[in-house]
Amino acid sequence: MPPESISPSNLKVKRKHGTSTLAKFTFGFAYLILISFHNPTDSGAVELESSSFDELISNTELVFLNFYADWCRFSNLLAPIFDEAADKVTAEFPDKSKVILGRVDCDRQSAISSRYKITKYPTLKLIRNGLPLKKEYRGQRSAEAFFEFIKKQLENPIHEFKHLREVLNIDETKRVFIGYMSNNESKTYDTFRRVATNLKDECAFYVGFGEASRTMHPPDNDIIAFRPDRSRSVELDETFQGHTESFDEVFAWVQAKCVPIVREITFENAEELTEEGLPFLILFHHPDDIENLRKFNQLVTEELMTEKQNVNFLTADGKKFAHPLHHLGKSEKDLPIIAIDSFRHMYLFPDASKMTDPGKIKQFIADLHSGKLHREFHYGPDPTDSTALPNVKPKGTSPPESTFKKLAPSNNRYTLLRDEL
Ligand SMILES: *[C@@H]1O[C@H](CO)[C@@H](O)[C@H](O)[C@H]1NC(C)=O
């Protein structure tokens, strides 16, 4: 879509400052003169409204949004800082099709705020090529920090290789997309670049132009290829077969491959993963134990795909995540360990070496959802024979408490939760 279709005038820009009517009247003339030199709508964050919102986000690569409420103290504190950041960004990146800092009045624009499930103010969210990032901005709230954040977001995430051999040396722990293209002026490359900006945190992107990739694609046909993280997954290389110029098509394909079904949990991404709200099924393994990692991946892809709406499949470095193991009464020497964290409790899978026994892990997950895991912890094993009397012998204990819920976003940041109003 042509970036020219967006101009500040159709964004319904509105600046809101506490100027009184009298002051407005008094300064009216001066204002009229000023406006001919400097359009005040160009400064500060752009006030967004539902009517123009869709057009704006689909025509702008990066939209950084401040969801605020007028009555919220923290929103009012943030407003001038965010405006200052907007001015810095506009000065450095004047192209409105690249980046816009906007603000959304959540009381008046409830259609927008409910679409993004805004529950606290102010919430800062980034939208790239029309798609919101799941995690909200949680960095420092200063004009400088916002500016640096935007600058970083606008960096081209694609690594260009000059020789094919560089591709062979790419780290095998990464999931990689490689463009073999004739030059960087094509629509295909622009599409690839935009898709890469959306998924750069999840996987790696490489491109080779001209001579660097000549032998890898037909002369008039650019190619995008996927190479899985060979060190842990059991997937195969693949080439994109759709329209390489279509953002939607390329994005859908890359996204499906980019975010693997089994992910590694780290201290950096734990908070985000908890936000997804699904119980964790975690393989804790020794960092050098690639064998069990692959086994677990294979198990999930071959047997557990039907469970992917119900649980999050994760792996964890058992040395780094010693704390949850300790919680389960285990330590590094007991690795590998499989456990479920339901965000209320943790449950240990009896014997990780039996993970590939047909149906075993599937049953473990089913037992979580049926409540059996929790029940058995209190009352001992469920009777296997339905005619037998239930062996109701309370152990008076509870399963270990969840350790991962502590990594979930805190309610005590300087924002107000809607529930607390
Ligand atoms: C393409 O490459 C040339 C030379 O490196 C560079 O000057 C130009 O900005 C690039 N264009 C794009 C769209 O990246």
Coordinates of C-alpha atoms and ligand atoms in Angstrom, one line a residue:
M1 CA 0.0 0.0 0.0
P2 CA 1.3 3.4 -0.9
P3 CA 2.7 5.2 2.2
E4 CA 1.5 8.6 0.7
S5 CA -2.1 7.7 1.6
I6 CA -1.3 8.7 5.2
S7 CA -1.0 12.4 6.0
P8 CA -1.3 14.0 9.4
S9 CA -4.5 15.7 8.3
N10 CA -6.5 12.4 8.0
L11 CA -5.3 11.2 11.3
K12 CA -7.7 13.5 13.2
V13 CA -4.9 14.9 15.3
K14 CA -5.9 16.4 18.5
R15 CA -3.6 17.8 21.1
K16 CA -5.0 17.9 24.6
H17 CA -3.6 20.2 27.1
G18 CA -5.2 22.0 29.9
T19 CA -5.6 25.3 28.2
S20 CA -8.6 27.3 29.4
T21 CA -11.1 28.9 27.0
L22 CA -10.0 32.3 28.0
A23 CA -6.4 31.5 27.3
K24 CA -7.3 30.0 24.0
F25 CA -9.2 33.2 23.1
T26 CA -6.4 35.4 24.2
F27 CA -3.8 33.5 22.3
G28 CA -6.1 32.9 19.4
F29 CA -4.5 35.5 17.1
A30 CA -0.9 34.6 18.0
Y31 CA -1.8 31.0 17.4
L32 CA -3.2 31.7 14.0
I33 CA 0.0 33.4 13.0
L34 CA 2.1 30.6 14.5
I35 CA 0.2 27.9 12.8
S36 CA 1.3 29.2 9.4
F37 CA 4.9 28.6 10.4
H38 CA 4.6 25.6 12.5
N39 CA 1.8 23.1 12.4
P40 CA 1.3 22.2 16.1
T41 CA -0.2 18.8 15.1
D42 CA 3.3 17.7 14.1
S43 CA 4.5 17.8 17.7
G44 CA 3.9 15.3 20.5
A45 CA 2.2 12.0 20.1
V46 CA -0.6 11.7 17.7
E47 CA -4.1 11.3 19.2
L48 CA -5.7 8.3 17.5
E49 CA -9.4 7.6 16.9
S50 CA -11.2 4.5 15.8
S51 CA -12.3 5.9 12.4
S52 CA -8.7 6.3 11.1
F53 CA -7.0 3.7 13.3
D54 CA -7.0 0.7 10.9
E55 CA -5.7 2.7 8.0
L56 CA -3.0 4.1 10.2
I57 CA -1.7 0.8 11.5
S58 CA -1.8 -1.0 8.2
N59 CA 0.1 1.8 6.5
T60 CA 2.8 2.4 9.1
E61 CA 5.6 -0.1 9.8
L62 CA 5.9 0.8 13.4
V63 CA 3.2 2.3 15.7
F64 CA 4.1 2.8 19.3
L65 CA 1.0 3.4 21.4
N66 CA 0.3 4.9 24.8
F67 CA -3.0 3.7 26.0
Y68 CA -4.0 6.2 28.7
A69 CA -6.9 7.4 30.7
D70 CA -7.4 11.1 31.6
W71 CA -8.2 10.4 35.2
C72 CA -5.2 8.2 35.8
R73 CA -2.3 9.9 37.6
F74 CA 0.3 7.7 36.0
S75 CA -1.1 8.4 32.6
N76 CA -0.8 12.2 33.2
L77 CA 2.8 11.8 34.4
L78 CA 3.7 9.9 31.3
A79 CA 2.0 12.2 28.8
P80 CA 4.6 14.9 28.5
I81 CA 7.4 12.3 28.5
F82 CA 5.8 10.4 25.7
D83 CA 5.2 13.6 23.7
E84 CA 8.9 14.5 24.1
A85 CA 9.8 11.1 22.8
A86 CA 7.4 11.5 19.8
D87 CA 9.2 14.8 18.9
K88 CA 12.6 13.1 19.1
V89 CA 11.4 10.3 16.9
T90 CA 9.8 12.6 14.3
A91 CA 13.0 14.6 14.2
E92 CA 15.1 11.6 13.5
F93 CA 12.6 9.6 11.4
P94 CA 10.3 12.1 9.6
D95 CA 8.8 9.5 7.3
K96 CA 5.3 8.8 8.6
S97 CA 5.0 5.5 6.9
K98 CA 8.0 4.3 9.0
V99 CA 7.0 5.2 12.5
I100 CA 4.4 7.1 14.5
L101 CA 4.0 7.5 18.3
G102 CA 0.3 7.6 19.1
R103 CA -1.9 7.8 22.1
V104 CA -5.3 6.3 22.7
D105 CA -7.8 7.7 25.2
C106 CA -9.1 4.5 26.5
D107 CA -12.4 6.0 27.8
R108 CA -13.3 7.6 24.5
Q109 CA -11.8 5.0 22.2
S110 CA -13.0 1.9 23.9
A111 CA -13.2 0.0 20.6
I112 CA -9.4 0.3 20.3
S113 CA -8.6 -0.4 23.9
S114 CA -10.8 -3.4 24.1
R115 CA -9.4 -4.8 20.9
Y116 CA -5.9 -4.8 22.5
K117 CA -7.3 -6.0 25.9
I118 CA -6.0 -3.0 27.7
T119 CA -6.6 -3.5 31.4
K120 CA -4.3 -1.0 33.0
Y121 CA -3.1 2.5 32.4
P122 CA -0.9 3.6 30.9
T123 CA -0.1 0.6 28.8
L124 CA 2.6 0.9 26.1
K125 CA 2.3 -1.3 23.1
L126 CA 4.1 -1.7 19.9
I127 CA 2.4 -2.5 16.6
R128 CA 4.5 -3.7 13.7
N129 CA 3.1 -3.8 10.2
G130 CA -0.4 -3.9 11.7
L131 CA 0.4 -6.7 14.2
P132 CA 0.6 -6.0 17.9
L133 CA 3.5 -7.4 19.9
K134 CA 2.2 -9.7 22.6
K135 CA 4.3 -8.3 25.3
E136 CA 3.9 -4.7 26.2
Y137 CA 6.7 -2.2 26.6
R138 CA 8.2 -2.7 30.0
G139 CA 11.4 -0.7 29.7
Q140 CA 12.3 2.6 31.3
R141 CA 9.7 5.3 30.8
S142 CA 11.9 8.2 29.8
A143 CA 11.9 10.1 26.5
E144 CA 15.5 8.9 25.9
A145 CA 14.6 5.3 26.5
F146 CA 11.6 5.4 24.3
F147 CA 13.6 7.0 21.5
E148 CA 16.4 4.3 21.8
F149 CA 13.8 1.6 21.8
I150 CA 12.2 2.9 18.6
K151 CA 15.6 3.4 17.0
K152 CA 16.5 -0.2 17.8
Q153 CA 13.2 -1.4 16.4
L154 CA 13.9 0.3 13.1
E155 CA 17.2 -1.4 12.6
N156 CA 17.2 -3.8 9.7
P157 CA 17.2 -7.2 11.4
I158 CA 18.4 -9.1 8.4
H159 CA 22.1 -10.1 8.2
E160 CA 23.5 -9.9 4.8
F161 CA 26.0 -12.5 3.8
K162 CA 28.5 -12.0 1.1
H163 CA 29.6 -15.6 0.6
L164 CA 27.5 -18.7 0.7
R165 CA 29.9 -20.3 3.1
E166 CA 28.7 -17.9 5.8
V167 CA 25.3 -19.6 5.6
L168 CA 26.8 -22.9 6.3
N169 CA 28.3 -21.5 9.5
I170 CA 25.1 -20.2 11.0
D171 CA 24.6 -21.3 14.5
E172 CA 22.6 -24.5 14.6
T173 CA 20.7 -23.5 17.7
K174 CA 18.8 -20.9 15.7
R175 CA 15.8 -21.2 13.5
V176 CA 16.8 -19.4 10.3
F177 CA 15.2 -17.8 7.3
I178 CA 17.4 -17.2 4.3
G179 CA 16.6 -15.0 1.3
Y180 CA 18.4 -15.8 -1.9
M181 CA 17.8 -12.8 -4.0
S182 CA 19.1 -10.9 -7.0
N183 CA 19.0 -7.5 -5.4
N184 CA 17.7 -5.4 -2.6
E185 CA 15.4 -3.2 -4.7
S186 CA 12.7 -5.8 -5.1
K187 CA 9.3 -6.0 -3.5
T188 CA 10.2 -9.5 -2.4
Y189 CA 13.1 -8.2 -0.3
D190 CA 11.0 -5.4 1.2
T191 CA 8.4 -7.9 2.2
F192 CA 11.0 -10.2 3.7
R193 CA 12.5 -7.3 5.6
R194 CA 9.1 -6.3 7.0
V195 CA 8.3 -9.9 8.0
A196 CA 11.7 -10.1 9.7
T197 CA 11.1 -7.0 11.8
N198 CA 8.0 -8.7 13.2
L199 CA 9.7 -12.0 14.0
K200 CA 13.3 -11.0 14.7
D201 CA 13.1 -11.8 18.4
E202 CA 12.0 -15.4 17.7
C203 CA 14.3 -16.3 14.8
A204 CA 17.2 -15.2 12.6
F205 CA 17.1 -13.7 9.1
Y206 CA 19.8 -13.8 6.5
V207 CA 19.9 -12.6 2.9
G208 CA 22.4 -12.8 0.1
F209 CA 22.2 -10.7 -3.1
G210 CA 23.7 -11.1 -6.5
E211 CA 26.8 -13.2 -6.7
A212 CA 26.5 -14.3 -3.1
S213 CA 23.3 -16.3 -3.8
R214 CA 23.4 -16.8 -7.6
T215 CA 23.7 -20.5 -7.5
M216 CA 20.8 -20.9 -5.0
H217 CA 17.9 -19.6 -7.1
P218 CA 16.7 -19.4 -10.7
P219 CA 17.7 -16.1 -12.4
D220 CA 14.4 -14.3 -12.1
N221 CA 13.0 -16.0 -9.0
D222 CA 13.9 -14.9 -5.5
I223 CA 13.7 -17.6 -2.9
I224 CA 13.0 -17.7 0.8
A225 CA 14.1 -20.8 2.6
F226 CA 13.7 -22.1 6.2
R227 CA 16.4 -24.0 8.1
P228 CA 15.4 -25.4 11.5
D229 CA 17.5 -25.3 14.6
R230 CA 19.2 -28.6 13.8
S231 CA 20.7 -29.0 17.3
R232 CA 17.3 -29.6 18.8
S233 CA 14.5 -30.0 16.4
V234 CA 13.6 -32.8 14.0
E235 CA 12.2 -30.7 11.2
L236 CA 13.4 -30.4 7.7
D237 CA 14.6 -27.5 5.5
E238 CA 11.8 -26.0 3.4
T239 CA 11.4 -23.4 0.7
F240 CA 8.5 -21.0 0.7
Q241 CA 6.1 -21.8 -2.2
G242 CA 3.6 -18.9 -2.1
H243 CA 3.8 -15.3 -3.3
T244 CA 7.0 -13.8 -2.1
E245 CA 5.7 -10.3 -2.5
S246 CA 2.7 -10.8 -0.2
F247 CA 3.3 -9.7 3.4
D248 CA 0.4 -11.7 4.7
E249 CA 1.5 -14.9 3.0
V250 CA 5.1 -14.7 3.8
F251 CA 4.4 -13.7 7.4
A252 CA 2.0 -16.6 7.9
W253 CA 4.5 -19.1 6.6
V254 CA 7.5 -17.6 8.5
Q255 CA 5.5 -17.3 11.7
A256 CA 4.3 -20.9 11.7
K257 CA 7.9 -22.1 11.3
C258 CA 9.6 -19.5 13.4
V259 CA 7.9 -20.0 16.7
P260 CA 8.6 -23.7 17.4
I261 CA 6.1 -25.8 19.2
V262 CA 8.7 -26.6 21.9
R263 CA 10.5 -23.5 23.2
E264 CA 13.3 -23.0 25.6
I265 CA 12.3 -21.0 28.7
T266 CA 14.9 -18.6 29.9
F267 CA 14.9 -15.9 32.6
E268 CA 14.4 -13.3 29.8
N269 CA 11.3 -14.8 28.2
A270 CA 9.7 -16.4 31.3
E271 CA 7.4 -13.5 32.0
E272 CA 6.1 -13.5 28.5
L273 CA 5.5 -17.2 28.5
T274 CA 3.5 -17.0 31.7
E275 CA 1.4 -14.3 30.1
E276 CA 0.2 -16.8 27.5
G277 CA -1.7 -18.4 30.3
L278 CA -1.2 -22.1 29.5
P279 CA 0.2 -24.6 32.0
F280 CA 3.8 -25.5 31.3
L281 CA 5.0 -28.9 30.5
I282 CA 8.7 -28.6 31.0
L283 CA 11.7 -30.8 30.3
F284 CA 14.5 -29.8 32.6
H285 CA 17.7 -31.1 31.1
H286 CA 21.4 -30.8 31.5
P287 CA 22.7 -28.2 29.1
D288 CA 24.9 -30.7 27.3
D289 CA 22.1 -33.3 27.0
I290 CA 21.0 -32.8 23.4
E291 CA 19.7 -36.4 23.2
N292 CA 16.8 -35.9 25.6
L293 CA 16.0 -32.5 24.1
R294 CA 15.6 -34.1 20.6
K295 CA 13.6 -37.0 22.1
F296 CA 11.2 -34.5 23.8
N297 CA 10.8 -32.5 20.6
Q298 CA 10.1 -35.7 18.7
L299 CA 7.6 -36.7 21.3
V300 CA 5.7 -33.4 21.1
T301 CA 5.6 -33.3 17.3
E302 CA 4.6 -36.9 16.9
E303 CA 2.2 -37.4 19.8
L304 CA 1.2 -34.2 21.5
M305 CA 0.2 -31.8 18.8
T306 CA -3.5 -32.1 19.9
E307 CA -2.5 -30.7 23.3
K308 CA -1.0 -27.5 22.0
Q309 CA -4.0 -25.4 22.9
N310 CA -3.9 -26.8 26.5
V311 CA -0.2 -26.7 27.4
N312 CA 2.9 -24.8 26.6
F313 CA 5.8 -27.2 25.7
L314 CA 9.0 -25.9 27.1
T315 CA 12.6 -27.0 27.8
A316 CA 14.8 -25.5 30.5
D317 CA 18.4 -25.6 31.3
G318 CA 18.3 -27.6 34.5
K319 CA 21.4 -25.9 35.9
K320 CA 20.1 -22.4 35.5
F321 CA 16.6 -23.4 36.7
A322 CA 17.8 -25.2 39.8
H323 CA 15.2 -23.5 42.0
P324 CA 12.1 -25.2 40.6
L325 CA 13.9 -28.5 40.7
H326 CA 14.8 -28.0 44.4
H327 CA 11.1 -27.2 44.9
L328 CA 10.3 -30.7 43.6
G329 CA 12.8 -32.2 45.9
K330 CA 15.2 -32.8 43.0
S331 CA 18.6 -31.5 41.9
E332 CA 20.9 -31.4 39.0
K333 CA 22.0 -35.1 39.4
D334 CA 18.3 -36.2 38.8
L335 CA 18.2 -34.6 35.3
P336 CA 16.4 -35.0 33.0
I337 CA 13.1 -34.2 34.8
I338 CA 9.7 -33.6 33.3
A339 CA 7.2 -31.5 35.3
I340 CA 4.0 -29.6 34.8
D341 CA 3.7 -26.1 36.4
S342 CA 0.0 -25.2 36.5
F343 CA 0.7 -21.8 38.0
R344 CA -0.8 -23.1 41.2
H345 CA 1.2 -26.2 41.7
M346 CA 4.1 -28.2 40.2
Y347 CA 3.7 -31.9 39.4
L348 CA 6.5 -34.2 38.7
F349 CA 6.4 -36.8 36.0
P350 CA 7.5 -40.0 37.7
D351 CA 10.3 -41.0 35.4
A352 CA 11.5 -38.9 32.5
S353 CA 13.3 -41.8 31.0
K354 CA 9.9 -43.2 30.2
M355 CA 8.7 -40.1 28.3
T356 CA 8.6 -41.9 25.0
D357 CA 6.5 -44.8 26.3
P358 CA 3.4 -44.5 24.2
G359 CA 0.6 -42.4 25.8
K360 CA 2.5 -41.8 29.0
I361 CA 3.0 -38.0 28.8
K362 CA -0.4 -37.6 27.1
Q363 CA -2.0 -39.2 30.1
F364 CA 0.1 -37.0 32.5
I365 CA -1.4 -33.9 30.7
A366 CA -4.9 -35.4 30.8
D367 CA -4.5 -36.1 34.5
L368 CA -3.7 -32.4 35.1
H369 CA -6.8 -31.3 33.3
S370 CA -9.1 -33.8 35.0
G371 CA -7.8 -32.8 38.4
K372 CA -6.3 -36.3 39.0
L373 CA -2.8 -35.1 39.6
H374 CA -4.0 -32.8 42.3
R375 CA -6.4 -35.3 43.8
E376 CA -3.8 -38.0 44.0
F377 CA -1.4 -35.8 45.7
H378 CA -3.8 -35.5 48.6
Y379 CA -5.4 -38.9 48.6
G380 CA -2.9 -41.3 47.1
P381 CA -3.5 -43.1 43.8
D382 CA -7.0 -43.2 42.4
P383 CA -8.5 -46.7 42.6
T384 CA -7.8 -48.5 39.4
D385 CA -10.7 -50.8 39.8
S386 CA -13.9 -48.8 39.7
T387 CA -15.6 -51.2 42.2
A388 CA -12.9 -50.8 44.8
L389 CA -13.6 -48.4 47.6
P390 CA -11.7 -45.2 47.2
N391 CA -8.7 -45.2 49.3
V392 CA -9.4 -41.9 51.0
K393 CA -6.4 -41.4 53.2
P394 CA -5.5 -37.7 53.2
K395 CA -1.8 -37.3 53.2
G396 CA -2.3 -33.8 54.6
T397 CA 0.1 -32.4 52.1
S398 CA -0.2 -30.2 49.0
P399 CA 1.8 -30.5 45.8
P400 CA 4.7 -28.1 45.6
E401 CA 3.5 -24.6 44.8
S402 CA 4.1 -23.2 41.4
T403 CA 7.5 -21.5 41.0
F404 CA 6.8 -20.0 37.6
K405 CA 3.8 -17.9 38.7
K406 CA 6.3 -15.8 40.5
L407 CA 7.8 -14.9 37.2
A408 CA 4.5 -13.5 35.9
P409 CA 4.1 -9.8 35.4
S410 CA 3.8 -8.0 38.7
N411 CA 0.6 -6.2 39.5
N412 CA 2.6 -3.6 41.4
R413 CA 4.2 -1.6 38.6
Y414 CA 3.3 2.0 38.4
T415 CA 0.2 1.4 36.4
L416 CA -3.3 0.8 37.6
L417 CA -5.1 -2.4 36.9
R418 CA -8.7 -2.0 35.8
D419 CA -9.8 -4.4 38.5
E420 CA -8.3 -2.1 41.1
L421 CA -10.5 0.9 40.1
Ligands
LIG1 C1 20.5 -1.5 -1.4 O1 21.9 -1.5 -1.3 C2 22.5 -0.3 -1.6 C3 24.0 -0.6 -1.7 O2 24.5 -1.3 -0.5 C4 22.1 0.7 -0.6 O3 22.7 1.9 -0.8 C5 20.6 0.9 -0.6 O4 20.2 1.7 0.4 C6 19.9 -0.5 -0.4 N1 18.5 -0.4 -0.6 C7 17.6 -0.9 0.2 C8 16.2 -0.8 -0.1 O5 18.0 -1.5 1.2

